[in-house]
Amino acid sequence: MSGEYGHLPLSAYLQQKYQLPVLKCGCGLNGCVESYIAGPGVQTLYQHITQSPKSAIEWANDIKLGDEQALKVLACYLDILGETFAAISKSLHPEVIVLGGGLSLIDAIVEKLPDAIQTHLFSGFAVPDVKRAKFGDSSGVRGAAIIGSVHANSNAS
């Protein structure tokens, strides 16, 4: 299960900064960043910040239009994701961070994430390159399926 960065806890600093509710994660823990940064988490962030419901798709469209509320949610989202990737950078020093999943299709996230990471790093740490998954937003799922298939076939032999 190592590498499941979505299950790192949201920092108390960001929880207090945005007065975010501590959410129960699907994994059974409380306060995992995934609960705030995955598609359903964006809906929760949007509702919390704007007091109105909006899907991740509607949010993405509103970002493109420069909607003030959508950009406010984007700032919080990037702060959470930036801090998470900064923690990974300080621990593992990756050369690149590859974004997958549907939210990786939002240009503003890919473009602004390096600055959001930098905000949470101190002197001496370079921000890793941030790239979209080469084979699209479902690359991680396909990769897991391939690995599972190879593993299943090797056990069947």
Backbone as ProteinMPNN parsed JSONL, in Angstrom:
{"seq_chain_A": "MSGEYGHLPLSAYLQQKYQLPVLKCGCGLNGCVESYIAGPGVQTLYQHITQSPKSAIEWANDIKLGDEQALKVLACYLDILGETFAAISKSLHPEVIVLGGGLSLIDAIVEKLPDAIQTHLFSGFAVPDVKRAKFGDSSGVRGAAIIGSVHANSNAS", "coords_chain_A": {"N_chain_A": [[0.812, -1.206, 0.0], [2.177, 1.124, 0.037], [2.92, 4.386, -1.185], [0.437, 5.396, -1.553], [-0.471, 8.254, -1.61], [-2.749, 9.761, -1.313], [-3.806, 9.104, 1.06], [-2.443, 10.354, 3.01], [-2.604, 12.493, 5.838], [-4.679, 15.434, 5.94], [-3.219, 18.511, 6.672], [-3.249, 20.124, 9.879], [-2.874, 22.827, 9.738], [-3.867, 23.599, 7.132], [-6.455, 22.656, 7.387], [-7.443, 24.299, 9.379], [-6.958, 26.828, 8.24], [-8.769, 26.962, 6.093], [-10.996, 26.269, 7.419], [-11.987, 23.63, 7.191], [-14.126, 20.755, 7.164], [-13.451, 17.739, 8.967], [-13.157, 14.969, 7.162], [-14.531, 11.687, 6.732], [-12.789, 9.117, 5.272], [-12.998, 6.876, 2.462], [-11.342, 4.757, 2.972], [-11.545, 4.263, 5.602], [-10.176, 5.777, 7.443], [-9.819, 9.055, 8.973], [-9.802, 12.346, 7.615], [-8.094, 12.068, 5.382], [-6.24, 13.292, 2.585], [-7.246, 12.627, 0.108], [-9.982, 12.688, 0.362], [-10.555, 15.283, -0.089], [-9.361, 16.029, -2.481], [-9.965, 14.303, -4.596], [-12.435, 13.695, -7.189], [-15.154, 13.562, -5.927], [-14.435, 14.863, -3.57], [-13.869, 17.428, -4.415], [-16.42, 18.367, -4.898], [-17.309, 18.489, -2.265], [-15.504, 20.406, -1.228], [-16.253, 22.599, -2.821], [-18.924, 22.996, -2.048], [-18.501, 23.582, 0.657], [-16.948, 25.95, 0.579], [-18.383, 27.738, -1.064], [-21.019, 27.502, -0.356], [-22.86, 26.402, -2.062], [-24.004, 23.762, -4.205], [-21.981, 21.95, -6.566], [-20.804, 20.049, -9.277], [-17.698, 18.295, -9.996], [-17.165, 18.465, -12.707], [-18.719, 20.654, -13.52], [-17.412, 22.578, -11.996], [-14.854, 22.518, -13.197], [-15.489, 23.549, -15.72], [-16.342, 26.1, -14.963], [-13.959, 27.143, -13.989], [-12.51, 27.507, -16.355], [-13.996, 29.574, -17.389], [-13.305, 31.583, -15.734], [-14.692, 32.036, -13.384], [-15.312, 33.529, -10.288], [-15.954, 32.208, -7.818], [-15.333, 29.548, -8.442], [-12.595, 29.8, -8.856], [-11.768, 30.469, -6.32], [-12.23, 28.082, -4.958], [-10.452, 26.535, -6.407], [-8.016, 27.637, -5.542], [-7.902, 26.775, -2.86], [-7.956, 24.001, -3.289], [-5.554, 23.653, -4.757], [-3.766, 24.46, -2.786], [-4.028, 22.394, -0.906], [-3.273, 20.15, -2.491], [-0.745, 21.004, -3.31], [0.648, 21.193, -0.851], [0.587, 18.509, -0.129], [2.099, 17.26, -2.19], [4.468, 18.601, -1.761], [5.225, 17.55, 0.708], [5.712, 14.926, -0.067], [7.811, 15.431, -1.81], [9.779, 16.407, -0.047], [10.252, 14.129, 1.385], [10.828, 12.033, -0.45], [12.036, 13.078, -2.72], [11.235, 13.199, -5.605], [11.783, 13.228, -9.181], [9.837, 13.817, -10.969], [6.335, 14.43, -10.962], [3.539, 12.702, -11.752], [0.417, 13.286, -12.978], [-2.771, 11.831, -12.861], [-6.097, 10.59, -13.463], [-9.398, 12.038, -13.624], [-9.389, 14.787, -12.84], [-6.913, 15.617, -13.613], [-7.162, 16.513, -16.124], [-7.793, 19.135, -16.061], [-6.545, 22.062, -17.065], [-5.668, 24.304, -15.549], [-4.972, 23.218, -13.073], [-2.731, 21.588, -13.634], [-1.012, 23.548, -14.65], [-0.731, 25.413, -12.521], [0.069, 23.966, -10.326], [2.917, 23.509, -9.814], [3.762, 25.996, -8.657], [2.135, 25.987, -6.408], [3.167, 23.827, -5.027], [5.751, 24.761, -4.526], [5.243, 26.774, -2.674], [5.035, 25.39, -0.313], [7.501, 24.341, 0.171], [10.85, 24.565, 1.435], [13.891, 26.481, 1.229], [16.316, 25.048, -0.878], [15.032, 22.864, -1.883], [13.984, 21.642, -4.92], [11.206, 22.059, -7.06], [9.544, 19.274, -8.301], [9.168, 18.224, -11.754], [5.932, 18.588, -13.131], [3.635, 16.603, -14.671], [1.138, 15.46, -16.992], [-0.334, 12.195, -17.097], [1.02, 10.144, -19.55], [-0.551, 8.468, -21.173], [-3.149, 9.286, -20.784], [-6.004, 10.12, -18.628], [-6.857, 7.785, -17.392], [-4.692, 6.185, -17.033], [-3.452, 5.151, -14.689], [-5.314, 3.291, -13.724], [-5.405, 1.499, -15.869], [-2.732, 0.635, -15.804], [-2.662, -0.649, -13.302], [-4.447, -2.716, -13.825], [-3.037, -4.127, -15.791], [-0.755, -4.941, -14.354], [-2.052, -6.523, -12.411], [-3.13, -8.502, -14.049], [-0.797, -9.672, -15.123], [0.332, -10.624, -12.752], [-1.692, -12.416, -11.926], [-1.596, -14.257, -14.029], [1.005, -15.236, -13.723], [0.779, -16.576, -11.331], [-0.966, -18.563, -12.028], [0.494, -20.307, -13.471]], "CA_chain_A": [[0.0, 0.0, 0.0], [2.976, 2.344, 0.043], [2.708, 5.223, -2.362], [-0.953, 5.879, -1.543], [-0.345, 9.59, -1.033], [-4.072, 10.29, -1.016], [-4.179, 8.761, 2.427], [-1.739, 11.203, 3.97], [-3.624, 13.342, 6.476], [-4.727, 16.875, 5.709], [-2.551, 19.167, 7.797], [-4.066, 20.972, 10.753], [-2.732, 24.189, 9.226], [-4.821, 23.844, 6.048], [-7.801, 22.413, 7.897], [-7.843, 25.51, 10.087], [-6.921, 27.969, 7.314], [-10.004, 26.977, 5.308], [-12.048, 25.771, 8.311], [-12.537, 22.456, 6.513], [-14.581, 19.664, 8.015], [-12.617, 16.539, 8.915], [-13.997, 14.014, 6.45], [-14.267, 10.258, 6.823], [-12.327, 8.624, 3.976], [-13.466, 5.549, 2.085], [-10.42, 3.745, 3.5], [-11.859, 4.064, 7.003], [-9.496, 6.779, 8.261], [-10.395, 10.399, 8.945], [-8.95, 13.455, 7.216], [-7.177, 11.788, 4.266], [-6.337, 14.339, 1.564], [-8.068, 12.139, -1.005], [-11.364, 13.103, 0.614], [-10.667, 16.687, -0.505], [-8.773, 16.291, -3.798], [-10.57, 13.479, -5.64], [-13.649, 14.305, -7.736], [-16.185, 13.829, -4.91], [-13.895, 15.825, -2.614], [-14.031, 18.76, -4.996], [-17.812, 18.752, -4.631], [-17.359, 18.853, -0.855], [-14.815, 21.696, -1.099], [-17.065, 23.635, -3.45], [-20.073, 23.236, -1.165], [-18.018, 24.205, 1.888], [-16.431, 27.299, 0.336], [-19.356, 28.624, -1.72], [-22.364, 27.239, 0.181], [-23.759, 25.927, -3.118], [-23.497, 22.518, -4.785], [-21.492, 21.956, -7.938], [-20.011, 18.855, -9.583], [-16.325, 18.562, -10.429], [-17.217, 18.847, -14.13], [-19.2, 22.046, -13.558], [-16.318, 23.367, -11.432], [-13.819, 22.625, -14.233], [-15.988, 24.481, -16.739], [-16.349, 27.449, -14.383], [-12.562, 27.604, -13.93], [-12.191, 27.995, -17.704], [-14.709, 30.846, -17.586], [-12.768, 32.569, -14.8], [-15.668, 32.275, -12.323], [-14.652, 33.889, -9.018], [-16.163, 31.15, -6.819], [-14.568, 28.378, -8.885], [-11.175, 30.093, -8.642], [-11.568, 30.419, -4.876], [-12.136, 26.646, -4.653], [-9.189, 26.09, -7.004], [-6.919, 28.064, -4.668], [-7.887, 25.848, -1.719], [-7.591, 22.702, -3.849], [-4.118, 23.682, -5.058], [-3.05, 24.536, -1.512], [-4.017, 21.033, -0.354], [-2.464, 19.28, -3.352], [0.624, 21.503, -3.248], [1.251, 20.779, 0.412], [0.756, 17.051, -0.174], [3.237, 16.94, -3.045], [5.667, 19.127, -1.103], [5.6, 16.551, 1.717], [6.315, 13.806, -0.806], [9.093, 15.916, -2.33], [10.737, 16.48, 1.062], [10.534, 12.767, 1.848], [11.317, 11.111, -1.482], [12.741, 13.842, -3.758], [10.976, 12.699, -6.972], [12.137, 14.119, -10.282], [8.609, 14.168, -11.679], [5.05, 14.022, -10.408], [2.652, 12.421, -12.871], [-0.982, 13.42, -12.592], [-3.748, 11.025, -13.576], [-7.458, 10.795, -13.005], [-10.166, 13.045, -14.359], [-9.033, 16.168, -12.525], [-5.661, 15.96, -14.299], [-7.525, 17.122, -17.404], [-8.017, 20.567, -15.849], [-5.285, 22.749, -17.373], [-5.255, 25.199, -14.465], [-4.322, 22.426, -12.023], [-1.394, 21.208, -14.113], [-0.209, 24.761, -14.82], [-0.499, 26.137, -11.271], [0.524, 23.089, -9.251], [4.304, 23.728, -9.386], [3.825, 27.132, -7.727], [1.487, 25.569, -5.16], [4.132, 22.96, -4.332], [6.841, 25.627, -4.083], [4.766, 27.493, -1.491], [5.176, 24.532, 0.874], [8.881, 23.857, 0.261], [11.792, 25.553, 1.923], [15.085, 26.651, 0.408], [17.109, 23.839, -1.096], [14.222, 21.842, -2.541], [13.465, 22.01, -6.231], [9.896, 21.496, -7.377], [9.641, 18.288, -9.381], [8.339, 18.475, -12.929], [4.555, 18.112, -13.015], [3.193, 16.206, -16.01], [-0.032, 14.591, -17.115], [-0.029, 10.821, -17.493], [1.245, 10.102, -20.998], [-1.614, 7.764, -21.886], [-4.466, 9.773, -20.411], [-6.431, 10.202, -17.238], [-7.1, 6.45, -16.831], [-3.438, 5.427, -17.106], [-3.211, 4.427, -13.438], [-6.228, 2.148, -13.671], [-4.924, 0.535, -16.854], [-1.489, 0.061, -15.294], [-3.007, -1.587, -12.228], [-5.055, -3.891, -14.456], [-1.961, -4.877, -16.449], [0.038, -5.589, -13.293], [-2.893, -7.568, -11.844], [-3.217, -9.57, -15.038], [0.507, -10.35, -15.153], [0.448, -11.341, -11.473], [-2.625, -13.538, -11.949], [-1.092, -15.238, -14.98], [2.21, -15.89, -13.191], [0.337, -17.489, -10.259], [-1.704, -19.668, -12.639], [1.445, -21.218, -14.131]], "C_chain_A": [[0.849, 1.261, 0.0], [2.77, 3.105, -1.261], [1.286, 5.758, -2.453], [-0.991, 7.26, -0.893], [-1.698, 10.202, -0.688], [-4.52, 10.012, 0.406], [-3.242, 9.378, 3.458], [-2.787, 12.112, 4.599], [-3.525, 14.802, 6.022], [-4.084, 17.546, 6.92], [-3.527, 20.008, 8.603], [-4.019, 22.415, 10.266], [-3.768, 24.479, 8.14], [-6.254, 23.616, 6.505], [-8.309, 23.674, 8.599], [-7.904, 26.724, 9.16], [-8.238, 28.104, 6.549], [-11.219, 26.533, 6.125], [-12.784, 24.586, 7.692], [-13.05, 21.434, 7.514], [-13.588, 18.503, 7.902], [-13.498, 15.435, 8.355], [-13.567, 12.58, 6.699], [-13.916, 9.787, 5.416], [-12.908, 7.235, 3.718], [-12.583, 4.432, 2.61], [-10.7, 3.436, 4.968], [-11.174, 5.043, 7.937], [-10.21, 8.121, 8.148], [-9.358, 11.404, 8.457], [-7.94, 13.167, 6.122], [-7.343, 12.861, 3.19], [-7.184, 13.899, 0.374], [-9.52, 12.585, -0.865], [-11.614, 14.544, 0.173], [-10.224, 16.906, -1.955], [-9.295, 15.409, -4.922], [-11.867, 14.153, -6.087], [-14.739, 14.575, -6.711], [-15.716, 14.836, -3.854], [-14.021, 17.248, -3.103], [-15.452, 19.262, -4.764], [-17.957, 19.21, -3.179], [-16.69, 20.203, -0.627], [-15.679, 22.827, -1.65], [-18.245, 24.011, -2.556], [-19.641, 23.99, 0.093], [-17.644, 25.68, 1.672], [-17.499, 28.243, -0.195], [-20.775, 28.519, -1.162], [-23.362, 26.853, -0.911], [-23.156, 24.672, -3.748], [-23.015, 22.699, -6.227], [-20.653, 20.699, -8.138], [-18.6, 19.266, -10.001], [-16.298, 19.013, -11.893], [-17.681, 20.295, -14.267], [-18.11, 22.991, -13.05], [-15.238, 23.593, -12.487], [-14.242, 23.61, -15.32], [-15.974, 25.914, -16.227], [-14.942, 28.016, -14.234], [-12.17, 28.204, -15.278], [-12.824, 29.357, -17.976], [-14.214, 31.94, -16.656], [-13.729, 32.919, -13.67], [-14.971, 32.465, -10.979], [-14.775, 32.789, -7.964], [-15.335, 29.912, -7.171], [-13.075, 28.584, -8.636], [-10.822, 30.093, -7.159], [-11.398, 28.962, -4.417], [-10.827, 26.096, -5.211], [-8.007, 26.46, -6.117], [-6.791, 27.128, -3.464], [-7.412, 24.474, -2.18], [-6.082, 22.631, -4.1], [-3.273, 23.764, -3.793], [-2.93, 23.142, -0.892], [-3.105, 20.133, -1.176], [-1.001, 19.698, -3.322], [1.33, 21.085, -1.982], [1.515, 19.272, 0.431], [1.976, 16.674, -1.006], [4.54, 17.519, -2.5], [6.149, 18.137, -0.04], [6.269, 15.347, 1.06], [7.692, 14.213, -1.313], [10.156, 15.963, -1.242], [11.134, 15.09, 1.541], [11.265, 11.931, 0.804], [12.11, 11.769, -2.604], [12.508, 13.277, -5.17], [11.415, 13.718, -8.017], [10.897, 14.622, -11.009], [7.406, 13.686, -10.87], [4.112, 13.887, -11.601], [1.219, 12.441, -12.367], [-1.863, 12.559, -13.477], [-5.121, 11.308, -13.009], [-8.104, 11.96, -13.729], [-9.767, 14.48, -14.089], [-7.704, 16.587, -13.161], [-5.932, 16.588, -15.665], [-7.774, 18.626, -17.287], [-6.679, 21.293, -15.998], [-4.779, 23.594, -16.214], [-4.555, 24.439, -13.34], [-2.898, 22.094, -12.433], [-0.48, 22.432, -14.191], [0.179, 25.407, -13.491], [0.07, 25.279, -10.146], [1.989, 23.3, -8.87], [4.452, 24.898, -8.406], [3.204, 26.779, -6.378], [2.403, 24.657, -4.349], [5.234, 23.825, -3.733], [6.491, 26.369, -2.798], [5.024, 26.705, -0.202], [6.567, 23.899, 0.995], [9.761, 24.955, 0.85], [13.024, 25.54, 1.031], [15.856, 25.34, 0.304], [16.336, 22.719, -1.765], [13.709, 22.376, -3.862], [12.102, 21.354, -6.414], [10.076, 20.475, -8.494], [8.824, 18.743, -10.592], [6.953, 17.911, -12.66], [4.065, 17.843, -14.428], [1.904, 15.409, -15.917], [0.445, 13.191, -17.499], [-0.007, 10.748, -19.019], [0.077, 9.48, -21.766], [-3.008, 8.099, -21.352], [-4.814, 9.619, -18.949], [-6.724, 8.845, -16.605], [-5.847, 5.58, -16.841], [-3.178, 4.594, -15.854], [-4.068, 3.182, -13.326], [-5.775, 1.076, -14.66], [-3.647, -0.141, -16.375], [-1.744, -0.957, -14.196], [-3.606, -2.858, -12.804], [-3.991, -4.758, -15.138], [-1.131, -5.63, -15.414], [-0.758, -6.737, -12.671], [-3.001, -8.76, -12.763], [-1.924, -10.365, -15.103], [0.689, -11.189, -13.895], [-0.455, -12.574, -11.456], [-2.13, -14.637, -12.873], [0.139, -15.958, -14.457], [1.851, -16.855, -12.072], [-0.381, -18.699, -10.825], [-0.761, -20.701, -13.242], [1.933, -22.289, -13.209]], "O_chain_A": [[0.304, 2.364, -0.033], [2.481, 2.517, -2.303], [0.979, 6.516, -3.373], [-1.479, 7.418, 0.226], [-1.766, 11.088, 0.164], [-5.483, 10.602, 0.898], [-3.238, 8.986, 4.625], [-3.767, 12.464, 3.942], [-2.44, 15.322, 5.76], [-4.376, 17.188, 8.061], [-4.505, 20.535, 8.071], [-5.008, 23.141, 10.367], [-4.472, 25.486, 8.211], [-7.168, 24.309, 6.057], [-9.464, 24.064, 8.431], [-8.804, 27.555, 9.283], [-8.759, 29.206, 6.377], [-12.328, 26.431, 5.599], [-14.014, 24.534, 7.666], [-12.474, 21.267, 8.589], [-12.963, 18.313, 6.859], [-14.465, 15.014, 8.991], [-12.38, 12.296, 6.859], [-14.668, 10.033, 4.473], [-13.264, 6.516, 4.652], [-13.017, 3.283, 2.688], [-10.166, 2.474, 5.519], [-11.545, 5.139, 9.107], [-11.102, 8.29, 7.318], [-8.187, 11.333, 8.829], [-7.005, 13.947, 5.941], [-8.462, 13.293, 2.914], [-7.781, 14.741, -0.297], [-10.201, 12.83, -1.861], [-12.764, 14.972, 0.074], [-10.661, 17.864, -2.592], [-9.091, 15.73, -6.093], [-12.343, 15.081, -5.432], [-15.216, 15.706, -6.619], [-16.53, 15.581, -3.308], [-14.25, 18.169, -2.318], [-15.661, 20.439, -4.469], [-18.64, 20.194, -2.896], [-17.232, 21.053, 0.079], [-15.818, 23.878, -1.025], [-18.525, 25.189, -2.336], [-20.321, 24.914, 0.539], [-17.985, 26.542, 2.483], [-17.528, 29.417, 0.175], [-21.63, 29.351, -1.464], [-24.571, 26.962, -0.712], [-21.934, 24.537, -3.816], [-23.566, 23.488, -6.994], [-19.875, 20.327, -7.26], [-18.345, 20.428, -10.318], [-15.484, 19.859, -12.265], [-17.109, 21.068, -15.035], [-17.908, 24.071, -13.605], [-14.759, 24.713, -12.661], [-13.433, 24.414, -15.782], [-15.636, 26.839, -16.966], [-14.746, 29.226, -14.339], [-11.572, 29.278, -15.336], [-12.265, 30.184, -18.696], [-14.64, 33.09, -16.762], [-13.603, 33.981, -13.06], [-14.137, 31.649, -10.584], [-13.796, 32.473, -7.287], [-14.713, 29.304, -6.299], [-12.373, 27.65, -8.249], [-9.699, 29.753, -6.787], [-10.535, 28.655, -3.596], [-10.166, 25.284, -4.563], [-7.084, 25.66, -5.961], [-5.682, 26.736, -3.098], [-6.565, 23.856, -1.535], [-5.421, 21.671, -3.704], [-2.182, 23.197, -3.737], [-1.863, 22.757, -0.414], [-2.259, 19.431, -0.622], [-0.112, 18.847, -3.31], [2.487, 20.666, -2.023], [2.538, 18.819, 0.944], [2.795, 15.86, -0.578], [5.611, 16.97, -2.758], [7.352, 17.912, 0.095], [7.261, 14.82, 1.563], [8.636, 13.425, -1.25], [11.307, 15.6, -1.483], [12.239, 14.9, 2.049], [12.208, 11.208, 1.128], [12.789, 11.078, -3.363], [13.464, 12.918, -5.856], [11.416, 14.922, -7.762], [10.899, 15.708, -11.589], [7.466, 12.664, -10.185], [3.915, 14.834, -12.361], [0.856, 11.705, -11.448], [-1.717, 12.558, -14.7], [-5.277, 12.184, -12.158], [-7.426, 12.766, -14.367], [-9.797, 15.313, -14.995], [-7.403, 17.778, -13.238], [-5.022, 17.134, -16.288], [-7.946, 19.31, -18.295], [-5.791, 21.152, -15.158], [-3.582, 23.598, -15.929], [-3.635, 24.97, -12.718], [-1.962, 22.299, -11.66], [0.696, 22.354, -13.834], [1.3, 25.896, -13.348], [0.507, 25.808, -9.124], [2.294, 23.273, -7.677], [5.193, 24.793, -7.428], [3.686, 27.215, -5.333], [2.408, 24.715, -3.12], [5.609, 23.648, -2.574], [7.347, 26.568, -1.937], [5.206, 27.291, 0.865], [6.779, 23.021, 1.831], [9.433, 26.138, 0.76], [13.165, 24.67, 0.172], [16.02, 24.622, 1.29], [16.929, 21.721, -2.175], [13.077, 23.431, -3.918], [11.88, 20.227, -5.972], [10.691, 20.774, -9.517], [7.902, 19.548, -10.463], [6.821, 16.863, -12.027], [4.074, 18.732, -15.28], [1.617, 14.771, -14.904], [1.484, 13.024, -18.137], [-0.917, 11.239, -19.687], [-0.246, 9.912, -22.872], [-3.931, 7.292, -21.458], [-4.052, 9.076, -18.149], [-6.831, 8.761, -15.382], [-5.938, 4.364, -16.674], [-2.73, 3.452, -15.952], [-3.596, 2.136, -12.881], [-5.761, -0.111, -14.334], [-3.492, -1.354, -16.523], [-1.111, -2.012, -14.165], [-3.312, -3.955, -12.33], [-4.048, -5.985, -15.064], [-0.841, -6.815, -15.581], [-0.204, -7.809, -12.427], [-2.967, -9.904, -12.31], [-1.95, -11.595, -15.133], [1.147, -12.329, -13.964], [-0.037, -13.648, -11.025], [-2.23, -15.819, -12.543], [0.315, -17.15, -14.709], [2.544, -17.853, -11.876], [-0.412, -19.753, -10.189], [-1.16, -21.837, -13.497], [2.735, -23.131, -13.612]]}, "name": "protein", "num_of_chains": 1, "seq": "MSGEYGHLPLSAYLQQKYQLPVLKCGCGLNGCVESYIAGPGVQTLYQHITQSPKSAIEWANDIKLGDEQALKVLACYLDILGETFAAISKSLHPEVIVLGGGLSLIDAIVEKLPDAIQTHLFSGFAVPDVKRAKFGDSSGVRGAAIIGSVHANSNAS"}
